[in-house]
mmCIF file of C-alpha atoms in Angstrom:
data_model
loop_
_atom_site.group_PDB
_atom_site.id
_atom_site.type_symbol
_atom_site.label_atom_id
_atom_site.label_comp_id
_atom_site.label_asym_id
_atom_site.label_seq_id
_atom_site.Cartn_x
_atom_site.Cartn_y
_atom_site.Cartn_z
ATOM 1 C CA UNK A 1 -32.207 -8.661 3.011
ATOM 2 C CA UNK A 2 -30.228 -5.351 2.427
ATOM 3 C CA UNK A 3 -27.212 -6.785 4.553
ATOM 4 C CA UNK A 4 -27.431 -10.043 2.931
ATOM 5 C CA UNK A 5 -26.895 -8.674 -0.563
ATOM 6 C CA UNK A 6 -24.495 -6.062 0.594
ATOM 7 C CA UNK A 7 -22.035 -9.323 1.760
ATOM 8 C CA UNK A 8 -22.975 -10.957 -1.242
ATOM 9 C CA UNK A 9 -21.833 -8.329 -3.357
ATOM 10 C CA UNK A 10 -18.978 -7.441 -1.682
ATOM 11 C CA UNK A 11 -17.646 -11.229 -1.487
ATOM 12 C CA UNK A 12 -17.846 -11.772 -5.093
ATOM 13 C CA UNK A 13 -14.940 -9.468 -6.499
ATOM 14 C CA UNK A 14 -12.907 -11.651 -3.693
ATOM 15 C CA UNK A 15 -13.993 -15.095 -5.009
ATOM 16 C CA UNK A 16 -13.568 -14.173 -8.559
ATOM 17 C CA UNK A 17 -10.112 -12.906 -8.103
ATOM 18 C CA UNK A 18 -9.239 -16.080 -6.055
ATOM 19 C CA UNK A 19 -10.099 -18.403 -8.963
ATOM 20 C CA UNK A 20 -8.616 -16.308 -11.371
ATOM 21 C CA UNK A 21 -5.630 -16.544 -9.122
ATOM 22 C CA UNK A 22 -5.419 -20.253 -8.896
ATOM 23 C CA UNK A 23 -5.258 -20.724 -12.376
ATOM 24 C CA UNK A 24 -2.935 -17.960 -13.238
ATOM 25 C CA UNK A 25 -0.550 -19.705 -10.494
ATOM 26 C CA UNK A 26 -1.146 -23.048 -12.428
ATOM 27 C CA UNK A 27 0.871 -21.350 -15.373
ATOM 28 C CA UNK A 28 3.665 -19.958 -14.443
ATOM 29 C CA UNK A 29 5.659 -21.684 -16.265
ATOM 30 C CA UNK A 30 4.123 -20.364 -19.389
ATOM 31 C CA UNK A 31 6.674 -17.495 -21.494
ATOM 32 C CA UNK A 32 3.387 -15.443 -21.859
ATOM 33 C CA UNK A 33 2.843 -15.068 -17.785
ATOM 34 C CA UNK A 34 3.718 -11.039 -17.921
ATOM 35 C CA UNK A 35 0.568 -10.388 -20.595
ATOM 36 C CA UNK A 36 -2.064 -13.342 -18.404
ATOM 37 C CA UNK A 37 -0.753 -11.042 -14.749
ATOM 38 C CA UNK A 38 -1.386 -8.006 -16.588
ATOM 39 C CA UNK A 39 -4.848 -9.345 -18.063
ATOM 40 C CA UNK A 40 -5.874 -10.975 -14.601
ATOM 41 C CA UNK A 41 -4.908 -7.717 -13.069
ATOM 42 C CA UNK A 42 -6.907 -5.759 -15.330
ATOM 43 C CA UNK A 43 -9.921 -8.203 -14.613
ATOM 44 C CA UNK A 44 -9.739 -8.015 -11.073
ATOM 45 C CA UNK A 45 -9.775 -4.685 -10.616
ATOM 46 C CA UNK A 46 -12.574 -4.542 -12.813
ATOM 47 C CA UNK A 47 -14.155 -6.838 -10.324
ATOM 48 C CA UNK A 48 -13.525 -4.711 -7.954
ATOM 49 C CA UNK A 49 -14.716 -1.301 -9.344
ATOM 50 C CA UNK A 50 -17.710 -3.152 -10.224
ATOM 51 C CA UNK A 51 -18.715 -4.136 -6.377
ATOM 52 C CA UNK A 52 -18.252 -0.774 -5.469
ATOM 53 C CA UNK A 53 -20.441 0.603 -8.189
ATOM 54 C CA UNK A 54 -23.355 -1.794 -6.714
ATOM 55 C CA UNK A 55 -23.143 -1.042 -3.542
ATOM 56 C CA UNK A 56 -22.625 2.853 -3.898
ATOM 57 C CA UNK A 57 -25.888 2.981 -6.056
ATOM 58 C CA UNK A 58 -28.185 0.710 -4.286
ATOM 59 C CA UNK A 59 -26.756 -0.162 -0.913
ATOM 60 C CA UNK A 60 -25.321 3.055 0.256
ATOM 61 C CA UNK A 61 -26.483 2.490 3.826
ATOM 62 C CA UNK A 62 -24.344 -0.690 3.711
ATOM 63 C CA UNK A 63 -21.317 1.261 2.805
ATOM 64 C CA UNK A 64 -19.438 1.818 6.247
ATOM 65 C CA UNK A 65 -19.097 -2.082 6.776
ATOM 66 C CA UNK A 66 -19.456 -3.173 3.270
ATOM 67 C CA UNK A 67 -16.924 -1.663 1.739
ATOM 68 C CA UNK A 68 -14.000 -2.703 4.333
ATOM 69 C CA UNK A 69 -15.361 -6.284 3.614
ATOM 70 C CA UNK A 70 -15.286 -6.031 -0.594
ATOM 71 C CA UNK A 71 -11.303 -4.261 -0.028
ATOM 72 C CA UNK A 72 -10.473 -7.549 2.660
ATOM 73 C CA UNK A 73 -11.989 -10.462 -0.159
ATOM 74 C CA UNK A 74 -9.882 -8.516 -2.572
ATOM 75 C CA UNK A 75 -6.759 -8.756 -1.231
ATOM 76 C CA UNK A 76 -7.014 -11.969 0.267
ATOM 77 C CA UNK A 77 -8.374 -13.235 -2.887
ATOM 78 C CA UNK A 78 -4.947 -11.942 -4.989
ATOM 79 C CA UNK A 79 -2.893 -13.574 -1.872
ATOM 80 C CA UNK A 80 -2.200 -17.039 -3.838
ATOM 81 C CA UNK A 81 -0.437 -14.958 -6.949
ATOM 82 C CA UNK A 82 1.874 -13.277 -4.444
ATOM 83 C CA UNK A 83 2.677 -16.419 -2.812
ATOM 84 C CA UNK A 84 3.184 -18.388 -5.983
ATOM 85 C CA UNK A 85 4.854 -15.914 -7.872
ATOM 86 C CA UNK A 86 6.577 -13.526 -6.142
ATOM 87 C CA UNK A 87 7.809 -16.654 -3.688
ATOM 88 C CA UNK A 88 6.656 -14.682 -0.684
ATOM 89 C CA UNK A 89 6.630 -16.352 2.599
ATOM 90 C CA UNK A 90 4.733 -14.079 5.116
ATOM 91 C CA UNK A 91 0.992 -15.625 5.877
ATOM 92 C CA UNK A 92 -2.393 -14.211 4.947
ATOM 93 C CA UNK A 93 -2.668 -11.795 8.406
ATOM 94 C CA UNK A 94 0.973 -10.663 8.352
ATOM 95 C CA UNK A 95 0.463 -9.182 4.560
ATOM 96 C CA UNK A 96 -3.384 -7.762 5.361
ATOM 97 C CA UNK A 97 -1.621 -6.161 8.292
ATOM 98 C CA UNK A 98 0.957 -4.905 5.985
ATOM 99 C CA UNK A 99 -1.105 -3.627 3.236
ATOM 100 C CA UNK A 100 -3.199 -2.193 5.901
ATOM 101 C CA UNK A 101 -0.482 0.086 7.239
ATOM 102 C CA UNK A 102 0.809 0.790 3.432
ATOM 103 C CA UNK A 103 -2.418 1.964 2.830
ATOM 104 C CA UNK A 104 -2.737 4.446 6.200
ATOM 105 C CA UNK A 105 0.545 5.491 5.114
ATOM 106 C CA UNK A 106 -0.335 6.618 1.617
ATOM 107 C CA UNK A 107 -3.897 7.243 1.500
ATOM 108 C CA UNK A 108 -4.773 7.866 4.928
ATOM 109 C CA UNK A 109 -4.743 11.442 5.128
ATOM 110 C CA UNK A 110 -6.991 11.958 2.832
ATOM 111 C CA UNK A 111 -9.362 9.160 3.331
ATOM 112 C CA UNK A 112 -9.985 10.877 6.665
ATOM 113 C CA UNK A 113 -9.835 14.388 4.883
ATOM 114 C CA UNK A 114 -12.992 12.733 1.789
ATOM 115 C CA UNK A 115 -14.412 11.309 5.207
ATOM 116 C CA UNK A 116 -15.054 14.495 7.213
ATOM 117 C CA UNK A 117 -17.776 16.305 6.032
ATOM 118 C CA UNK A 118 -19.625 12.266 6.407
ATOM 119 C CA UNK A 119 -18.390 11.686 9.427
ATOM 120 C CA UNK A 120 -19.566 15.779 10.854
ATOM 121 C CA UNK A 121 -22.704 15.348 9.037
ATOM 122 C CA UNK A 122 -23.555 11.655 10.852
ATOM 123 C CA UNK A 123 -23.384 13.399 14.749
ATOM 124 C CA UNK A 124 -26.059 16.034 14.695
ATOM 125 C CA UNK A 125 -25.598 16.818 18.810
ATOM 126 C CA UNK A 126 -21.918 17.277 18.141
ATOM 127 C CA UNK A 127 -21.291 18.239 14.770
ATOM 128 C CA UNK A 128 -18.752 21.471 16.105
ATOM 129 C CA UNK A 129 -17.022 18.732 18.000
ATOM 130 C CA UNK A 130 -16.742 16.418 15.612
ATOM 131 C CA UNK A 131 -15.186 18.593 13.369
ATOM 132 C CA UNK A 132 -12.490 20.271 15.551
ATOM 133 C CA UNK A 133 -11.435 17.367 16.470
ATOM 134 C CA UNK A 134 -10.752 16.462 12.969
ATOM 135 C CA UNK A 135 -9.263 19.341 11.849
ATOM 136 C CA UNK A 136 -6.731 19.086 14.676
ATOM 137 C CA UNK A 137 -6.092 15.260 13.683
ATOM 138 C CA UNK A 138 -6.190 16.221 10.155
ATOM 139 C CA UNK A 139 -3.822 19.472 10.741
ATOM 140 C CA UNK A 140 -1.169 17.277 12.911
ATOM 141 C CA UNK A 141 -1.270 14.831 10.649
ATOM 142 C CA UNK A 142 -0.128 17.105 7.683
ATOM 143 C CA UNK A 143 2.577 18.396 9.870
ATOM 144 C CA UNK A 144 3.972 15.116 11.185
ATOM 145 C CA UNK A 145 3.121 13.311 7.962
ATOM 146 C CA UNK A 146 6.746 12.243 7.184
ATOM 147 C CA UNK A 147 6.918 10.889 10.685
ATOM 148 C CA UNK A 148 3.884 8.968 10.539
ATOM 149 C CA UNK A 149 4.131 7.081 7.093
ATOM 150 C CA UNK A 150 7.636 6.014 8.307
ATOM 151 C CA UNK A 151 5.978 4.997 11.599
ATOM 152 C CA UNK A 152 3.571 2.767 9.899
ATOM 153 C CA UNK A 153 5.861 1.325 7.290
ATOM 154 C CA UNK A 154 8.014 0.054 10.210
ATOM 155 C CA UNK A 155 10.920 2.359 9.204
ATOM 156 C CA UNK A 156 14.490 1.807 10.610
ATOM 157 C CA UNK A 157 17.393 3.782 10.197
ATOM 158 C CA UNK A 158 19.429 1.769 7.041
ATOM 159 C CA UNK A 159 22.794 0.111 8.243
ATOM 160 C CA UNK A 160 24.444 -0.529 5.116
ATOM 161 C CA UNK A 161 28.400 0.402 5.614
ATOM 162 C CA UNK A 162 28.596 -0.768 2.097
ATOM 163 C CA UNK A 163 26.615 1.808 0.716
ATOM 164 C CA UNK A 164 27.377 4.807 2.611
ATOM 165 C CA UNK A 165 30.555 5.853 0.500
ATOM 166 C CA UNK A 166 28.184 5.780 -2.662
ATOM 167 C CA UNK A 167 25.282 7.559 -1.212
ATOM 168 C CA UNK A 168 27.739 10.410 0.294
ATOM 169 C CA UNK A 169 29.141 11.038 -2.962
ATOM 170 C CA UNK A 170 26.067 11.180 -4.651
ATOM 171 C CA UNK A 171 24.475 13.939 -1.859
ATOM 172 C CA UNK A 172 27.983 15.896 -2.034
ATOM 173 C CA UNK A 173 27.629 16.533 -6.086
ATOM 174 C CA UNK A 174 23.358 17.819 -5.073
ATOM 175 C CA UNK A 175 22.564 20.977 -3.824
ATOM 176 C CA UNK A 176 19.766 19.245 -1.432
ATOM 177 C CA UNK A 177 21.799 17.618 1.625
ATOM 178 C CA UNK A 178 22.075 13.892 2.357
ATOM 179 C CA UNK A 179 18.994 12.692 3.381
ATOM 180 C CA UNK A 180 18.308 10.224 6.481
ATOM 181 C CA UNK A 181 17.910 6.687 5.068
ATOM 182 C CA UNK A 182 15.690 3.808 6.258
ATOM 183 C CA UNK A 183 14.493 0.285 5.302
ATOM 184 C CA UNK A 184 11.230 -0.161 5.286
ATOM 185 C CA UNK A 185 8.812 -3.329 4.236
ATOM 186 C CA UNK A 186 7.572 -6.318 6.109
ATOM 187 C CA UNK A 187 10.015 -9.729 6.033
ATOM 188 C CA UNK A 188 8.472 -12.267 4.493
ATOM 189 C CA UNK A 189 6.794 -9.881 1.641
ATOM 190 C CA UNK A 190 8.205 -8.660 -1.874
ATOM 191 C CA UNK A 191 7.961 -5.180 -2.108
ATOM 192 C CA UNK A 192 11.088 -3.658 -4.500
ATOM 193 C CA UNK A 193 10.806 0.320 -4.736
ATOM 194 C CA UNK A 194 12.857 3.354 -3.084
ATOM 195 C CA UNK A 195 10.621 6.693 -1.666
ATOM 196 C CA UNK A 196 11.374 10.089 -1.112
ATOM 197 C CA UNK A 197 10.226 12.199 1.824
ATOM 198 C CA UNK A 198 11.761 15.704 0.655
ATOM 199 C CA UNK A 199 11.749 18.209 3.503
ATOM 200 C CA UNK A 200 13.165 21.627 3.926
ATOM 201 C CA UNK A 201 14.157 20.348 7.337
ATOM 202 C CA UNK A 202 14.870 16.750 7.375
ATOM 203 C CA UNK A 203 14.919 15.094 4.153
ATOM 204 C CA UNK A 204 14.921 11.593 3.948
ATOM 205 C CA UNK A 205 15.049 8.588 1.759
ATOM 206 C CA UNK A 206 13.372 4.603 2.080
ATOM 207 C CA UNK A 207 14.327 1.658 0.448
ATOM 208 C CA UNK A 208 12.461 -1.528 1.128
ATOM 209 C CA UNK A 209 13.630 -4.362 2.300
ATOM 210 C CA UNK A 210 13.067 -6.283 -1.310
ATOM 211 C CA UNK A 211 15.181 -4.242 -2.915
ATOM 212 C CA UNK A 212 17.933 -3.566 -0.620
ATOM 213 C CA UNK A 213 18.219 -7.865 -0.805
ATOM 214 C CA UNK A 214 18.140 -8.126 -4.182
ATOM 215 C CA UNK A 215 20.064 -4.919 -5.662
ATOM 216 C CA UNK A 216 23.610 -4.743 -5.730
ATOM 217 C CA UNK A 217 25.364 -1.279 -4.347
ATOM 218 C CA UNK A 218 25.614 0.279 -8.037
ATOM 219 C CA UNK A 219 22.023 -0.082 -8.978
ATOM 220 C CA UNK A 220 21.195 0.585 -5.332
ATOM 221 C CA UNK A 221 23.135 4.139 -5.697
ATOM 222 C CA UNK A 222 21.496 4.347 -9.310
ATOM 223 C CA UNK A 223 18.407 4.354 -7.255
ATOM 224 C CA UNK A 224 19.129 6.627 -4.552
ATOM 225 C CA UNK A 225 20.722 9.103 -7.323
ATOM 226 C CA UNK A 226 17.014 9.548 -8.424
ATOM 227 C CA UNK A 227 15.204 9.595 -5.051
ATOM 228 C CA UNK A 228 18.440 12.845 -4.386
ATOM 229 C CA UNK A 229 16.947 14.650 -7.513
#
């Protein structure tokens, strides 16, 4: 029965975000769609929250599985607002894989890091093992951390002749030095923001995809100008 529930419970913030979805798609036409995304928003992560309340407080044993499940409904439940929209074009597995990597990229570290003392505490036989071994992941992965959220966001090295003039004259008039510059995102997806990776050794600077398309060079260099400072 446990199990059971536990599915139950963590399918449910899924299907109500899906039907929320499908009628939030249904009017976007409407001038007040800004105010019903921010309200559905609000309401599904309410949802959400709300699953993993439950399932913290009564079916913590269901956790390791359950909770991967409730985060998969979620986003696959929000998938027809993106799509209808946002006029993405990617399918359902390409942008779960993506959102998958974002969130190893961003949050990884320190799920692992939250995860640890669990994850030593759960092999008795081995628990001085278990736990070098994850402070050596844990260590190179603070170390190489640039390196690996670039690596997961499918970085490549930005070739925009365009906007190098811009960029250059922005570094020159900084006391940091130019940064290296990538594009990052997933095609098919929209995902509009810029990121900085500062580094006393090898700075650098991401734009996704999104935004490099839809941007022209001055608001691009606007951008850059505050990913510099």
């Amino acid at each position: 029965m446990p199990p059971t529930l536990a599915a139950l419970v963590a399918l449910a913030p899924g299907i109500l975000v899906w039907w929320w979805a499908r009628r939030l798609v249904r009017s976007a036409a409407d001038p007040a769609l800004p105010e019903r995304v921010h309200a559905w928003r609000r309401r599904s992560i309410a949802a959400a929250a709300t699953g993993t309340a439950l399932l913290l407080v009564f079916l913590p044993s269901q956790l390791p599985w359950a909770l991967p499940l409730l985060l998969l409904g979620f986003l696959a439940g929000g998938f027809p607002v993106r799509r209808g929209l946002f006029g993405e074009t990617w399918s359902l597995g390409r942008y779960l894989v993506h959102t998958g990597r974002a969130i190893g990229a961003f949050a990884g570290f320190w799920v692992l890091l939250m995860a640890a003392p669990a994850l030593i505490s759960a092999a008795p036989p081995w628990r001085w093992a278990t736990a070098t071994v994850l402070a050596g992941v844990l260590l190179a992965w603070g170390l190489l951390h640039d390196r690996i959220l670039l690596r997961l966001l499918r970085a490549v090295a930005l070739d925009r002749p365009d906007l190098e003039p811009r960029l250059t004259e922005i570094a020159s008039r900084s006391t940091a030095p130019l940064p290296r510059l990538y594009a990052i995102g997933a095609p098919g997806g929209r995902w509009a923001n810029g990121l900085a990776l500062p580094s006393t050794g090898q700075p650098a600077v991401a734009f996704t995809r999104t935004l490099l398309e839809m941007l022209d060079v001055d608001e691009i260099a606007g951008i850059f100008a505050h990913e510099q400072a």
